[in-house]
Each structure stands twice: as structure tokens, then as C-alpha cells.
């Protein structure tokens, strides 16, 4: 059944106005700061800050690969939470079948977590 | 006659507590009353427009813009208050006085002076930085924080956009702020910024999952994602033999409520990158983390976003676990603000109670402890609801 009531769209319009207003507020404040702020052309100012000493090497240092692993794990689990949300909202009408379906779903998730754990993907240092 | 004999320092503390309470009350009355009367003011305005044949199509955008202005005013004032409050609370927890001079009474104007100072500070873009990423990052960090306030119910009828998917919307939009932090870290061309930005991103996304999952038990019990209906379910009392014992807040649900509340609170603190989870900007190792190279107004936007998220998390905690605006006698918005600022106080208290976590322990805590427990909590709730 498709509802013909589109009044909820007004709320999203409201959010659009919020987005525009937030962007306006942020850029206007930065513009105001640009008008008011002091200016200094000291050649030392734009050097990279490294506690006062001369910067050593490039700023784009090699990063720990862990950051990517955690990002990947996040994507997996976040998508799965998205599946849990509609189930949670409809839970009371699903009854006992819904419960066991979710037990199986969460068990699979849990096995995934234990797999990542065993493969030491959750460990920061090797 | 038995009266407590107070010495000087006790009198001072009492006065300060009274001052903090009255300042908070004053600010909230000003904002809450404007907000609560908004619909009345609005009704007057639209009837005036009808009489004078002004097209009503013009009025809706005007109403939206007024709501935006009220909320941005609320965010600015509450952030200024929270910064001052945090300085006072941390000072008193360390047996100091904190700001005392600006404005006369207990340095109440300190944050205003700081804001003016930040406005006048010069702007530095490092030569190694990517200038446009560097410039845009504060905006990208702040705008989602502001957007989230659109769906936060400040009390009965005090909500700008009462979305059917309110809670999901807030989680989704607040997740966008990580982008601003990564942009700041990457665009600054500084080792500390880069590491701080990446740490902040890894931490935020890791704590996002237990945070989102800890709410699921509440959704199962309410059967709705709408924040106003979640708040409305929690009115009234649980009764034992006809005597009201506890308010029907979710935090008082046996076992499930407390586990969910703890997970939500811990991951909210971690989401906002606050101590004890502030390795993203750990002063002793990373200077200031992702905002090392920021100054002036651009820095103040990161600051604004952080405190806006602190209040947003407290507000969400109030709506989800502490009954939203439900309470006796006082109007609902004041109950909401009282409960929210009580949770904000918890945030400030944590800062001076717990030492900072090491990066590996931080990650293990969320993945190996909070995440399994939030799964278990969902299963327990499902089991309880079946019977």
C-alpha cells in the first residue's frame, strides 16, 4: 500500500534549510574573522609546527595499517546494524520467529567478530 | 539551635554552586520560554499575514529560518556556558578557582572574551597544507553537529523536524563529522595532525557501532525510531501495590536498561573524543591532534562542534534513557535541560576522574568488550519481550 501523504517531506525541507543555514553561519563567521583579524607576513609563520624545531622529512608519514583494518571492520558491522534497526522496530509484531531469526543473524555476526579476533585483526600491535 | 557553622571556603563553595545553578537556570529560562511560546507567536504572525493578504508560501521558509536562528543561538550560548562551566568544574575539582576576573562575578564573561579574541586572531595556513581542505574542514566538522539539533526534541512540541527516523538520522549525520576531522588531519600537512586525525577517525568509527547497537533494546520496546514517541513512552511511574516507585525511564528497566545506558554513555564520551578517550588530541604526545595547525575562528569551529556534540549526546541520553522532558510541575523543556546538563556534568566529571587510555586498550575495549555486550543485551531484550 502506497500512502499519498507527503507531509513528512516538509521535515526534510526543514533539514535542507538547516543545512543551508549552517553553511551560511559557518562561512559568514569565517568571513567576519577574515575582515577583522590581524595580519602578519612573518616568513616563519607558515612553517609546519613541530614543537619549535625544524620539521624533519615529509609530513605525510607512513601510517599503521591497523587504521584501514578497523575502517573495514566498521563498514561490515555498520551495515549489519542497519539490518538490525528495522527488525528492532518491527520486533513486537514478529513474535518468536523474529527472535530466532535474529539469534541466527547475531550468531553469524558474532562468529565474524570471533574470526577477526582470532586472526588478531583487533590487536593494535603484532 | 543547631545550625551549621560555615567557614569562609564553605561559604564560597556554596555561593559558587548557587551561582552556577542560577546562571544555568537563567540561560535556560530565557531560551526555553522563547521556544515554548514559538507556536503562539507563530499563530499570531500567520493570522496577521492572512488578514493583510501576505502569501503564506513566504511564511514557511521564514518559520524555518527563525527555528534555525533559535537553535544556533541556543548552541552558541550553551557552548559558551559549557566551556565556562567546564573550566569552573575542573578548577574546583583541582582545588583551584578557575577564571575569576572577566565580567566581575566568577569570570562569567571569560568565554565571551575568548570568543572575541579568537575572532581577532590571525589565520595561519601552513605552506605544506592543502589550503582548501584546510579551510573547509572546520565547516565540514561543524555543520553536521548543527544539523543533528534539528531532530532533537527539547521538550513537548519543541522539535524542529520530527522525523520518523529521528534516531537513525542523528546517528547518520553525526557520523559525518569524522570526515571533517580526517580532512583537518590530512589537509594540515603536519605529522601530529595526520596521526591525530587518523586516530580520531579510527576511534569514532569503532565506538559508533556499540553506540548504535546499544539503542536497539529501546527500539524493540518502543517499536519506533521517532524520538518524540521514544520520549513519550517513558512518562508515568512503575507501581508496586499502587504506590509509584520509579519513573518509567529506560535506565530503570531491570538489567537491560542499565547495560544499554552504560554502553551508550561510554561510547558517547568516546565519540566526542573527550578524556579519558582523547588520544586523538593527547597533549603529551600529539600537541593538539588534528587541530594543531588551526588558529582563530577555524579552531573555534572545531571547539564549537565538540561542545555541540557533548550537549547533543547528553540530550540524546536524556531522551533515550532519562524520560526526555517528563517530570512534575516544571515545564518539559526545563526538565530536559536539567537532565541534559546533569549528563554534561558527568562528562566533565569523567575528565578529572579517569586517566587516558592507551591506544591499543582503547580499541580492544570497544571491539572485545562493548560490542559483544551490546549483542548480548539485544538478545536478552528479545528474550524478555517474548514472555
XYZ file of C-alpha atoms in Angstrom, chain B residues 143-367:
225
model
C 27.584 21.725 10.019
C 26.614 18.076 10.852
C 26.594 18.972 14.556
C 24.150 21.766 13.816
C 22.047 19.534 11.542
C 21.601 16.985 14.341
C 19.911 19.585 16.537
C 17.067 19.778 14.016
C 15.769 16.389 15.177
C 16.464 16.707 18.908
C 13.272 17.125 20.988
C 13.870 19.808 23.627
C 10.562 19.054 25.309
C 6.939 18.782 24.319
C 6.455 20.358 20.902
C 9.959 21.830 20.929
C 11.330 19.968 17.954
C 12.195 21.443 14.615
C 11.866 18.433 12.336
C 10.101 15.490 13.986
C 11.427 12.826 11.629
C 10.013 9.293 11.636
C 13.603 8.034 11.604
C 14.870 10.616 14.114
C 17.378 8.469 15.993
C 18.798 6.934 12.816
C 19.085 10.413 11.290
C 21.055 11.736 14.262
C 23.440 8.765 14.231
C 23.952 9.019 10.486
C 24.546 12.774 10.386
C 26.772 12.894 13.455
C 28.934 10.236 11.804
C 29.709 12.763 9.061
C 31.779 14.896 11.416
C 34.550 12.303 11.276
C 35.045 13.455 7.701
C 35.832 16.972 8.885
C 38.346 15.631 11.386
C 40.091 13.474 8.774
C 40.136 16.455 6.392
C 41.713 18.595 9.110
C 44.307 15.935 9.812
C 45.148 15.362 6.171
C 44.923 18.960 4.983
C 47.202 20.465 7.633
C 50.401 18.912 6.319
C 51.587 18.140 9.818
C 52.587 14.804 11.303
C 50.732 15.407 14.546
C 47.590 16.455 12.704
C 47.703 13.446 10.417
C 48.156 10.980 13.260
C 45.579 12.738 15.396
C 43.037 12.791 12.587
C 43.514 9.095 11.837
C 43.317 8.145 15.484
C 40.167 10.198 15.901
C 38.616 8.556 12.856
C 39.520 5.020 13.946
C 38.206 5.704 17.430
C 34.975 7.368 16.319
C 34.048 4.660 13.857
C 34.880 1.908 16.355
C 32.750 3.401 19.117
C 29.973 4.216 16.675
C 28.959 0.547 16.466
C 28.337 -0.178 20.178
C 26.671 3.231 20.414
C 24.238 2.451 17.617
C 23.627 -1.111 18.870
C 23.071 -0.096 22.498
C 19.931 1.776 21.431
C 18.389 -1.294 19.751
C 16.789 -2.660 23.007
C 14.903 0.618 23.372
C 13.726 0.491 19.781
C 12.499 -3.074 20.347
C 10.459 -1.990 23.345
C 9.072 1.180 21.775
C 8.718 -0.056 18.192
C 9.546 3.312 16.692
C 12.552 5.341 15.589
C 10.773 8.609 16.299
C 12.444 10.468 19.154
C 9.257 12.108 20.406
C 7.463 8.772 20.725
C 10.503 7.258 22.479
C 10.346 10.131 24.969
C 6.572 9.859 25.377
C 6.675 6.145 26.227
C 8.720 6.983 29.317
C 6.103 9.086 31.111
C 4.439 7.801 34.275
C 5.596 5.588 37.095
C 6.127 1.929 37.851
C 3.933 0.973 40.698
C 4.269 -1.634 43.378
C 0.906 -2.196 45.087
C -0.402 1.106 43.803
C 2.499 3.180 45.114
C 4.632 4.859 42.448
C 8.210 3.679 42.956
C 10.324 4.658 39.981
C 9.667 6.773 36.906
C 9.217 4.709 33.740
C 12.590 5.694 32.313
C 14.539 3.159 30.305
C 17.524 3.441 32.626
C 15.367 1.784 35.317
C 14.442 -1.238 33.194
C 15.992 -4.184 35.012
C 19.398 -5.234 33.654
C 18.758 -4.307 30.008
C 18.342 -0.596 30.679
C 21.459 -0.253 32.774
C 23.699 -2.178 30.353
C 22.395 -0.134 27.420
C 22.828 3.121 29.337
C 26.413 2.346 30.314
C 27.394 1.305 26.785
C 25.697 4.368 25.318
C 27.315 6.737 27.822
C 30.821 5.300 27.416
C 30.683 5.303 23.648
C 29.191 8.809 23.616
C 32.171 10.082 25.594
C 34.472 8.266 23.174
C 32.596 9.612 20.141
C 33.161 13.201 21.231
C 36.901 12.459 21.702
C 36.838 13.563 25.306
C 39.016 12.383 28.168
C 39.545 9.509 29.038
C 39.241 8.700 25.319
C 41.106 11.719 23.980
C 44.136 10.008 22.469
C 43.209 11.813 19.242
C 44.397 15.051 20.798
C 46.591 13.774 23.585
C 48.627 16.857 24.515
C 51.585 14.897 25.784
C 52.162 13.043 22.505
C 50.353 14.808 19.660
C 50.370 18.502 20.736
C 46.706 19.137 19.876
C 45.960 16.335 17.426
C 44.029 17.193 14.290
C 43.701 20.900 15.138
C 47.386 21.546 15.806
C 47.682 23.860 12.797
C 44.399 25.685 13.339
C 44.028 29.113 14.851
C 41.407 31.795 15.264
C 37.877 31.256 14.016
C 38.671 27.977 12.264
C 39.874 26.499 15.539
C 36.828 27.826 17.336
C 34.576 25.914 14.924
C 36.190 22.634 15.954
C 35.680 23.695 19.540
C 32.060 24.621 18.869
C 31.454 21.290 17.147
C 32.971 19.336 20.024
C 30.854 21.026 22.669
C 27.769 20.912 20.470
C 28.270 17.139 20.318
C 28.703 16.955 24.078
C 25.322 18.581 24.565
C 23.802 16.525 21.750
C 24.971 13.278 23.368
C 23.613 14.416 26.722
C 20.322 15.388 25.116
C 20.093 12.012 23.378
C 20.885 10.231 26.647
C 18.088 12.217 28.252
C 15.587 11.399 25.529
C 16.516 7.727 25.276
C 17.155 6.785 28.901
C 16.024 9.551 31.251
C 12.495 10.159 30.038
C 13.100 13.256 27.907
C 11.017 16.156 29.186
C 8.856 14.168 31.588
C 8.727 15.465 35.146
C 6.409 17.119 37.613
C 5.466 20.816 37.978
C 8.146 22.436 35.802
C 7.604 22.757 32.030
C 9.023 19.910 29.942
C 11.844 21.909 28.343
C 13.283 22.765 31.752
C 13.264 19.108 32.768
C 15.010 18.271 29.532
C 17.679 20.908 30.133
C 18.143 19.936 33.783
C 18.650 16.263 32.916
C 20.878 17.080 29.940
C 23.127 19.360 31.935
C 23.317 16.720 34.644
C 24.680 14.338 31.978
C 27.032 17.103 30.739
C 28.299 17.314 34.307
C 29.027 13.566 34.144
C 31.109 14.220 31.023
C 33.090 16.904 32.865
C 33.450 14.701 35.905
C 34.858 11.816 33.843
C 37.574 14.119 32.588
C 39.059 14.559 36.049
C 38.426 11.050 37.289
C 39.816 8.638 34.706
C 43.312 8.516 33.221
C 43.677 8.465 29.457
C 43.503 5.031 27.808
C 46.343 3.698 25.698
C 45.517 3.339 22.002
C 45.508 -0.484 21.892
C 43.466 -0.782 25.095
C 41.052 1.787 23.724
C 40.422 -0.273 20.600
C 40.247 -3.566 22.450
C 37.743 -2.089 24.898
C 35.201 -1.321 22.214
C 35.678 -4.368 19.981
